[in-house]
Amino acid sequence: MSWYSEHGPDQDIVISTRVRLARNIADFPFPHLLDSEKSNELIDLIEENVNKIVPNFFRTLHFQDLSEIDKLALTERHIVSPQLLQDKSEKALLINDDEDQSIVICDEDHMRIQGLYPGFKPDETFDKTHKLAVALESILNVACDNEFGYLTACPTNVGTGLRISALLHVPGLHRLDQLKYIIDSIRRSGYTVRGYYGEGSTEKGQMVQVSNQITLGQSDENLIEKFNTLLNSFIKKEREARKIWYQQRKIQLEDKIYRSQGILQSASLISYDEAFEHLSNLRLGRALDFDNFPDYPDILTLSYLVGVGSIQKLEGKVLSGTERDAARAAFIKKSLANK
Amino acid sequence: MLCQKCQNNEANVSVKTQINGLTKTYNLCSSCAKKEGFLIAEGSFGMPAMTNFLGKNAFSLPLDFNKISSEEPSRNKLDRHSCPKCNQTFQDFKKTGLFGCPYCYQEFREVIESILTEIHGCHEHLDSSTTGKNSTAKDSAESNFDESFFKIESRSKTKQNNETKNDEKENSNLMVLKKSLQNAIELEDYEQAAVLRDKIKAIENDSAQVDEKEEE
């Protein structure tokens, strides 16, 4: 079962928690200096060793073999970043059936070992990712240095190689015009706040991604603990904001959410952006305990499946813009009727 | 004063960051401050550029390297020096922000220390599992090679037998707690701040008691 169809803690606000560990093989130049032959050699080496640890756990996807629709669908499910797909060099993705564990090979680093979890679970997400990283280190010659820690292509990842992030839905703070102050404060504390698709992306459905910036000078445990504390404060602030919003503008907020529900239940054509915006309002309605609203995993699954690439994958063919909008509207209507 | 990023406009925004206990002040023009996400346009959502000041983009900023270059004249000579393993020069790194291979860290060690301090506020890694990688990593990996590999719920914490390491860890925990306290206060989360304040007090009291015992 896909990770996004499961429940998780603090799901009223946190969509997902992600941990990424960057690791490199000591005897190879970093990916940007590898030619196609050497990249493939490295991909084979890593794949072979991963299979020794967890036989048949991952399937391998070679990026150059993937269709544009497949690639788009991967970014829409947050498995790889949109930037990764623009780069045409040899890359591979090892991914499990639940899609909560993956290894991107030959991105900026040789290995980006990644774990995902629904809701806010930094410890568990770190654990499952770290276990795989530790097992791989025991059989691969991973580059590390006594003083600098794990060595990475970019010095911003050196040390632990750990990047932890959480995707949050923050309409309350947005509505109360408080989000910018919170973001400002988070940034000043050495964290990064980005849009829905991470680096370089813009806002979408009032969702923001927060991640650590510092990877050196603190242990994994410290980084996770600090992130935990910061995010808990952020989550609490968003809950307070929603409460105030609902107390002060109850009828307007209800109207906004029920209108979104109405559009999703009855539209014949709907764009991805519009669907996303309304699904985001539906999520807020669920958080406010509105009657008969779909559960968080159902909303998240829907938002993943109706992306531009994903909806074409679901239909099994290339669709024009209008065809996509029609297929999306029909799929959402059907899914909501079943809930 | 000119903006430290674009070196073109007059700097009219002063940005203070505090990372890993290191406080830094940058003087920027309002346009660069906006681009880096430090100045938020009136009425906007508050996420203008989604870039980070010390992230990858920092390596296209002239300010870090100019600053270090002036402090270390040897850096200019270093520009042309290349890594014997991958042939990348330091100049190549300045262009891309990426090193060529893991050995580059050995080859450019001295200057990398200052780069890492510029980015992370320090240049020393703190985690026993990396430094003792060959033994500790192998041990824990072997115990993980069973069917329950992905089912284990509890987090295996690295044991540190070395007392010095323990002290370092305690100091670093205290540092983390203090930083978290500062964050909580900034976010006006006073409930969390009170919890953190108590934790800090408890650790400080413990170490004071240990010191007293040692003196006795």
XYZ file of C-alpha atoms in Angstrom:
555
model
C 0.000 0.000 0.000
C 1.407 3.429 -0.908
C 2.709 5.492 2.007
C 0.323 8.337 1.169
C -2.736 6.173 1.683
C -1.779 5.705 5.360
C -2.551 7.821 8.411
C 0.128 9.744 10.304
C 0.463 12.122 13.274
C -0.454 15.821 12.946
C -1.962 15.132 9.555
C -4.321 18.081 9.914
C -1.299 20.246 9.164
C 1.667 18.136 8.082
C 1.258 16.322 4.787
C 4.542 14.432 4.881
C 7.957 14.160 6.512
C 10.988 13.411 4.387
C 14.565 12.488 5.228
C 17.322 12.451 2.659
C 20.851 11.200 3.320
C 23.553 12.079 0.798
C 26.318 9.484 0.392
C 29.149 9.081 -2.107
C 31.480 6.294 -3.142
C 35.099 7.131 -2.340
C 36.671 5.923 -5.607
C 34.398 7.734 -8.042
C 34.363 11.404 -9.093
C 31.111 13.185 -8.178
C 28.284 12.685 -10.727
C 28.739 15.956 -12.644
C 32.165 14.682 -13.761
C 31.046 11.173 -14.726
C 30.582 10.215 -18.362
C 27.725 7.961 -19.400
C 29.778 4.750 -19.147
C 31.099 5.535 -15.685
C 27.632 6.603 -14.478
C 26.195 3.282 -15.601
C 29.035 1.438 -13.893
C 28.207 3.261 -10.668
C 24.466 2.650 -11.032
C 25.135 -1.097 -11.488
C 27.491 -1.173 -8.501
C 24.997 0.508 -6.182
C 22.053 -1.523 -7.461
C 23.981 -4.765 -6.976
C 24.940 -3.872 -3.407
C 21.476 -2.657 -2.470
C 20.112 -5.987 -3.696
C 22.540 -7.810 -1.409
C 21.036 -6.004 1.587
C 17.382 -6.077 0.615
C 16.861 -8.511 -2.254
C 13.945 -7.571 -4.517
C 12.872 -4.746 -2.230
C 13.490 -2.008 -4.792
C 12.766 -1.837 -8.495
C 15.125 0.145 -10.701
C 13.985 2.916 -12.997
C 16.531 4.334 -15.445
C 15.608 7.929 -16.111
C 16.509 7.833 -19.791
C 14.006 4.970 -20.296
C 11.111 6.830 -18.679
C 8.472 8.657 -20.703
C 7.821 12.329 -20.011
C 4.495 11.354 -18.412
C 6.194 8.863 -16.077
C 8.749 11.468 -15.064
C 6.087 14.080 -14.450
C 4.087 11.643 -12.340
C 7.181 10.975 -10.186
C 7.589 14.682 -9.461
C 3.882 15.031 -8.710
C 4.195 12.331 -6.063
C 7.229 14.150 -4.646
C 9.614 11.278 -5.293
C 12.024 13.342 -7.357
C 12.395 17.078 -7.790
C 11.393 18.801 -11.049
C 15.010 20.038 -11.409
C 16.311 16.481 -11.409
C 14.331 15.684 -14.542
C 15.661 18.643 -16.481
C 19.184 17.252 -16.267
C 19.620 14.721 -19.087
C 22.637 12.821 -17.694
C 22.427 9.127 -16.691
C 20.476 8.630 -13.483
C 18.539 5.868 -11.832
C 15.919 5.577 -9.140
C 15.594 2.565 -6.880
C 12.123 2.605 -5.369
C 10.037 0.214 -3.274
C 6.391 -0.668 -3.896
C 5.071 1.571 -1.100
C 7.172 4.425 -2.518
C 8.241 5.486 0.967
C 11.862 4.428 0.388
C 14.019 5.267 -2.556
C 17.575 5.906 -3.665
C 18.321 8.384 -6.401
C 21.612 7.435 -8.038
C 23.794 10.038 -9.776
C 21.882 13.154 -8.883
C 24.199 15.787 -7.372
C 25.651 12.999 -5.199
C 26.150 9.318 -5.990
C 23.343 8.296 -3.653
C 20.450 10.245 -2.203
C 18.785 7.783 0.163
C 15.282 8.955 0.879
C 12.482 8.085 3.289
C 8.945 9.472 3.399
C 6.252 9.262 6.053
C 2.666 10.544 6.162
C 2.138 13.306 8.731
C 4.878 14.455 11.097
C 7.216 11.645 12.154
C 10.817 12.834 12.050
C 12.277 10.022 14.195
C 10.696 7.156 12.298
C 11.445 8.701 8.927
C 15.080 9.153 9.923
C 15.326 5.611 11.302
C 14.214 3.798 8.224
C 16.420 5.934 5.984
C 19.441 5.720 8.265
C 19.234 1.938 8.580
C 19.549 1.516 4.853
C 22.405 4.047 4.717
C 24.306 2.242 7.504
C 23.836 -1.131 5.836
C 25.131 0.253 2.538
C 28.166 1.780 4.250
C 29.141 -1.644 5.513
C 29.573 -3.017 1.999
C 30.363 0.057 -0.080
C 33.394 2.292 0.293
C 31.485 5.428 1.301
C 33.457 8.685 1.293
C 33.861 10.166 4.739
C 36.429 12.132 6.626
C 37.253 12.214 10.328
C 36.987 15.977 10.455
C 34.323 16.772 7.853
C 32.061 13.706 8.104
C 30.333 12.438 4.959
C 31.779 14.091 1.859
C 29.365 15.466 -0.715
C 29.694 17.230 -4.070
C 28.371 20.473 -2.612
C 29.836 21.620 0.726
C 26.349 22.637 1.907
C 25.576 18.923 2.497
C 28.857 17.875 4.136
C 28.846 16.351 7.629
C 25.749 14.315 8.261
C 24.498 14.605 4.661
C 21.099 14.835 6.321
C 18.266 16.925 5.008
C 15.004 16.617 6.887
C 11.930 18.365 5.620
C 8.221 18.552 6.242
C 5.445 19.729 3.957
C 2.881 21.788 5.845
C -0.567 23.071 5.008
C -0.809 26.530 6.565
C -3.978 28.313 5.370
C -4.699 29.740 8.853
C -1.437 31.648 9.191
C -1.750 32.695 5.561
C -5.270 34.043 6.103
C -4.289 35.911 9.252
C -1.317 37.381 7.406
C 1.054 35.901 9.959
C 2.839 33.426 7.719
C 5.472 35.848 6.487
C 6.576 36.642 10.038
C 6.831 32.961 10.959
C 8.734 32.193 7.757
C 11.062 35.104 8.434
C 11.742 33.825 11.935
C 12.322 30.258 10.720
C 14.745 31.473 8.061
C 16.688 33.538 10.531
C 17.141 30.416 12.650
C 18.992 28.713 9.798
C 16.152 26.785 8.164
C 14.877 26.982 4.618
C 11.250 27.547 3.668
C 10.262 26.649 0.139
C 7.193 26.086 -2.003
C 5.255 22.910 -2.752
C 7.852 21.364 -5.069
C 10.893 22.373 -3.006
C 13.819 24.355 -4.393
C 12.800 27.139 -6.755
C 9.077 26.413 -6.551
C 6.290 28.766 -5.651
C 3.295 28.553 -3.365
C 0.557 26.047 -4.120
C -2.518 25.409 -2.010
C -0.986 27.321 0.940
C 1.631 24.645 1.402
C 5.206 25.238 2.479
C 8.200 22.978 2.864
C 10.555 23.561 5.805
C 13.992 21.946 5.912
C 17.273 22.182 7.790
C 20.088 24.081 6.164
C 22.965 23.139 8.425
C 24.373 19.617 8.084
C 27.684 19.992 9.887
C 28.655 20.423 13.542
C 25.598 18.678 14.938
C 24.798 14.998 15.190
C 21.869 13.448 13.332
C 19.991 13.203 16.626
C 20.498 16.881 17.403
C 19.373 17.958 13.965
C 16.224 15.846 14.215
C 15.463 17.050 17.738
C 15.851 20.696 16.788
C 13.678 20.232 13.724
C 11.071 18.490 15.852
C 10.911 21.385 18.300
C 10.746 24.029 15.590
C 8.030 22.239 13.640
C 5.950 21.569 16.744
C 5.878 25.299 17.415
C 4.933 25.957 13.794
C 2.143 23.341 13.941
C 0.797 24.837 17.154
C 0.778 28.328 15.622
C -1.173 27.109 12.588
C -3.753 25.390 14.826
C -4.202 28.602 16.818
C -4.583 30.629 13.625
C -7.251 28.271 12.273
C -9.146 28.504 15.540
C -9.160 32.312 15.444
C -10.157 32.299 11.784
C -13.029 29.917 12.414
C -14.221 31.880 15.481
C -14.148 35.220 13.721
C -15.259 34.290 10.195
C -17.208 31.062 10.669
C -19.810 31.549 7.959
C -17.291 32.855 5.396
C -14.920 29.969 6.056
C -17.716 27.402 5.815
C -18.854 28.985 2.570
C -15.346 28.813 1.109
C -14.904 25.155 2.027
C -18.369 23.996 0.931
C -17.999 25.852 -2.375
C -14.760 23.948 -2.988
C -16.517 20.712 -2.157
C -19.322 21.645 -4.546
C -16.946 22.392 -7.403
C -15.013 19.164 -6.899
C -18.245 17.162 -6.780
C -19.823 18.696 -9.842
C -17.303 20.236 -12.248
C -16.986 18.705 -15.704
C -13.641 20.328 -16.438
C -11.026 21.218 -13.858
C -7.365 22.202 -14.152
C -4.684 20.745 -11.865
C -4.112 24.071 -10.117
C -7.812 24.629 -9.509
C -8.321 21.057 -8.277
C -5.330 21.408 -5.983
C -6.651 24.632 -4.492
C -10.072 23.082 -3.784
C -8.573 19.861 -2.417
C -6.531 22.043 -0.096
C -9.789 23.631 1.149
C -11.297 20.176 1.538
C -8.345 19.242 3.751
C -9.094 22.286 5.897
C -12.734 21.215 6.156
C -11.611 17.773 7.305
C -9.349 19.393 9.923
C -12.302 21.434 11.171
C -14.337 18.212 11.509
C -16.907 19.012 8.843
C -19.411 16.196 8.430
C -18.760 13.547 5.786
C -15.539 15.061 4.536
C -12.984 12.621 3.098
C -10.069 11.552 5.271
C -6.537 13.001 4.874
C -5.045 9.981 3.051
C -7.925 10.077 0.540
C -7.385 13.781 -0.104
C -3.614 13.347 -0.460
C -4.045 10.368 -2.783
C -6.450 12.374 -4.920
C -4.103 15.338 -5.106
C -1.284 12.997 -6.230
C -3.366 11.142 -8.798
C -4.827 14.150 -10.590
C -1.524 15.812 -11.541
C -0.841 16.549 -15.198
C 1.379 13.459 -15.607
C -0.461 11.222 -13.146
C -3.900 11.649 -14.718
C -2.491 10.657 -18.133
C -0.807 7.664 -16.527
C -4.096 6.718 -14.918
C -5.909 6.956 -18.250
C -3.080 5.074 -19.948
C -2.681 7.506 -22.846
C -1.450 10.949 -23.843
C -4.246 13.506 -23.395
C -4.744 17.070 -24.601
C -5.296 19.852 -22.058
C -9.103 19.708 -22.250
C -9.086 15.902 -22.183
C -6.948 15.996 -19.060
C -9.265 18.490 -17.367
C -12.274 16.322 -18.215
C -10.582 13.103 -17.015
C -9.483 14.832 -13.814
C -12.949 16.222 -13.074
C -14.544 12.800 -13.715
C -11.991 10.995 -11.543
C -12.415 13.420 -8.625
C -16.212 13.273 -8.879
C -16.153 9.478 -8.835
C -13.647 9.266 -5.973
C -15.577 11.706 -3.781
C -18.863 9.909 -4.442
C -17.284 6.687 -3.166
C -16.141 8.217 0.123
C 28.324 50.812 1.228
C 27.719 48.578 -1.799
C 25.419 45.559 -1.633
C 27.513 42.496 -0.756
C 25.649 40.342 -3.242
C 25.285 42.296 -6.475
C 28.113 44.750 -5.715
C 26.108 47.268 -7.733
C 23.464 49.003 -5.671
C 23.767 50.848 -2.425
C 23.155 48.506 0.540
C 20.111 49.610 2.514
C 19.106 46.385 4.290
C 21.078 44.799 7.066
C 20.361 41.091 7.584
C 21.469 39.278 10.681
C 21.547 35.455 10.738
C 22.458 33.169 13.575
C 23.525 29.697 12.536
C 25.226 27.146 14.781
C 25.837 29.924 17.291
C 27.619 32.081 14.700
C 26.045 35.479 14.144
C 26.614 37.133 10.780
C 25.498 40.409 9.305
C 25.022 40.937 5.602
C 24.479 44.321 3.980
C 22.271 44.045 0.934
C 20.293 46.258 -1.399
C 16.524 45.859 -1.120
C 16.334 44.038 -4.453
C 18.842 41.333 -3.406
C 17.304 41.101 0.073
C 13.946 40.412 -1.573
C 15.445 37.801 -3.884
C 17.038 36.000 -0.965
C 13.750 35.988 0.896
C 14.767 38.382 3.648
C 12.567 41.268 2.660
C 8.950 40.481 2.139
C 6.897 42.539 -0.265
C 3.806 44.155 1.181
C 0.734 41.990 0.784
C 2.615 39.034 -0.698
C 2.447 35.464 0.516
C 5.891 35.920 1.961
C 7.851 33.414 -0.043
C 9.336 35.535 -2.810
C 12.270 33.627 -4.185
C 12.343 30.400 -2.235
C 16.099 30.447 -2.355
C 18.333 30.390 0.639
C 21.135 32.683 1.472
C 23.595 30.025 2.457
C 22.398 27.284 0.177
C 23.755 26.322 -3.204
C 23.197 29.805 -4.514
C 25.656 31.161 -2.008
C 28.401 29.943 -4.280
C 27.393 32.292 -7.000
C 27.585 35.110 -4.510
C 30.786 37.054 -4.686
C 30.611 37.976 -1.035
C 31.788 34.744 0.551
C 34.804 34.257 -1.643
C 35.846 37.880 -1.802
C 35.746 38.014 1.923
C 37.800 34.892 2.427
C 40.135 35.728 -0.480
C 41.113 39.020 1.072
C 41.792 37.281 4.353
C 43.808 34.541 2.704
C 46.032 35.665 -0.175
C 47.017 32.041 -0.783
C 43.504 31.456 -2.134
C 44.407 33.140 -5.449
C 47.300 30.744 -5.971
C 44.945 27.984 -5.011
C 42.532 28.897 -7.802
C 44.812 27.280 -10.365
C 45.750 24.310 -8.228
C 44.065 21.092 -9.336
C 43.090 17.903 -7.529
C 45.413 15.049 -8.623
C 42.497 12.597 -8.681
C 39.859 14.462 -10.699
C 41.852 17.391 -12.182
C 39.276 19.930 -10.977
C 40.753 23.274 -9.990
C 39.575 25.417 -7.139
C 38.457 27.879 -9.800
C 36.126 25.145 -11.141
C 34.593 24.822 -7.682
C 34.053 28.571 -7.503
C 32.165 28.418 -10.795
C 29.920 25.459 -10.039
C 29.810 25.277 -6.233
C 30.620 21.583 -6.569
C 33.827 19.694 -5.819
C 35.075 17.146 -8.334
C 35.609 14.123 -6.120
C 35.861 13.156 -2.433
C 39.651 13.543 -2.601
C 39.226 17.292 -3.286
C 38.401 17.666 0.406
C 41.867 16.345 1.229
C 43.581 18.411 -1.423
C 41.919 21.706 -0.506
C 41.533 20.907 3.190
C 42.711 24.200 4.657
C 40.577 26.425 2.515
C 37.614 24.041 2.828
C 37.690 24.540 6.568
C 36.981 28.234 6.101
C 34.333 27.538 3.446
C 32.547 25.119 5.747
C 32.736 27.586 8.613
C 31.240 30.204 6.321
C 28.328 27.901 5.461
C 27.737 25.889 8.626
C 29.276 28.037 11.339
C 31.902 25.343 12.015
C 33.950 22.751 10.119
C 33.961 19.743 12.408
C 31.539 16.900 12.084
C 29.968 15.656 15.297
C 28.869 12.060 15.041
C 30.762 9.042 16.276
C 29.093 6.760 13.752
C 30.973 8.466 10.914
C 34.401 8.673 12.455
C 34.347 5.068 13.554
C 32.496 4.066 10.444
C 34.315 0.855 9.622
C 33.603 -0.788 12.935
C 30.335 0.680 14.217
C 28.602 0.842 10.869
C 29.474 -2.758 10.086
C 28.313 -4.034 13.474
C 24.948 -2.377 13.318
C 24.517 -3.258 9.659
C 25.050 -6.952 10.301
C 22.377 -6.953 12.967
C 20.047 -5.379 10.416
C 20.439 -7.984 7.710
C 17.374 -9.899 8.789
C 13.763 -9.826 7.710
C 12.872 -7.201 10.254
C 15.223 -4.744 8.575
C 12.529 -2.294 7.676
C 10.195 -3.056 10.552
C 12.322 -2.043 13.497
C 10.530 0.848 15.130
C 12.948 2.002 17.787
C 15.846 4.173 16.896
C 19.271 2.674 17.419
C 21.362 5.339 19.015
C 25.084 5.187 18.596
C 26.797 4.348 21.840
C 29.661 6.539 22.762
C 31.973 4.982 25.288
C 34.501 7.699 25.138
C 33.896 10.185 27.974
C 35.120 13.154 26.002
C 32.625 12.363 23.288
C 29.894 12.213 25.911
C 30.814 15.645 27.201
C 30.843 16.996 23.673
C 27.439 15.530 23.076
C 26.070 16.995 26.303
C 27.417 20.415 25.405
C 25.956 20.135 21.980
C 22.584 19.028 23.407
C 22.645 22.061 25.639
C 23.447 24.210 22.657
C 20.554 22.684 20.725
C 18.179 23.218 23.631
C 19.263 26.838 23.994
C 18.802 27.397 20.289
C 15.385 25.732 20.416
C 14.473 27.968 23.347
C 15.428 30.996 21.300
C 13.305 29.707 18.396
C 10.342 29.061 20.677
C 10.566 32.588 22.098
C 10.783 34.061 18.596
C 7.700 32.083 17.619
C 6.027 33.220 20.844
C 5.514 29.594 21.839
C 5.939 30.244 25.540
C 4.603 26.864 26.617
C 7.358 25.106 24.688
C 9.861 27.727 25.879
C 9.071 26.900 29.509
C 9.638 23.178 28.890
C 12.966 23.889 27.196
C 14.036 26.303 29.933
C 13.443 23.569 32.536
C 15.428 21.036 30.497
C 18.361 23.473 30.206
C 18.237 24.164 33.931
C 18.235 20.445 34.707
C 21.314 19.792 32.537
C 23.137 22.814 33.936
C 22.326 21.755 37.508
C 23.539 18.219 36.791
C 26.862 19.389 35.446
C 27.250 21.826 38.371
C 26.717 18.919 40.784
C 29.281 16.789 38.935
C 31.773 19.662 39.137
C 31.179 20.021 42.887
C 31.692 16.289 43.417
C 34.904 16.375 41.438
C 36.161 19.270 43.551
C 35.412 17.312 46.741
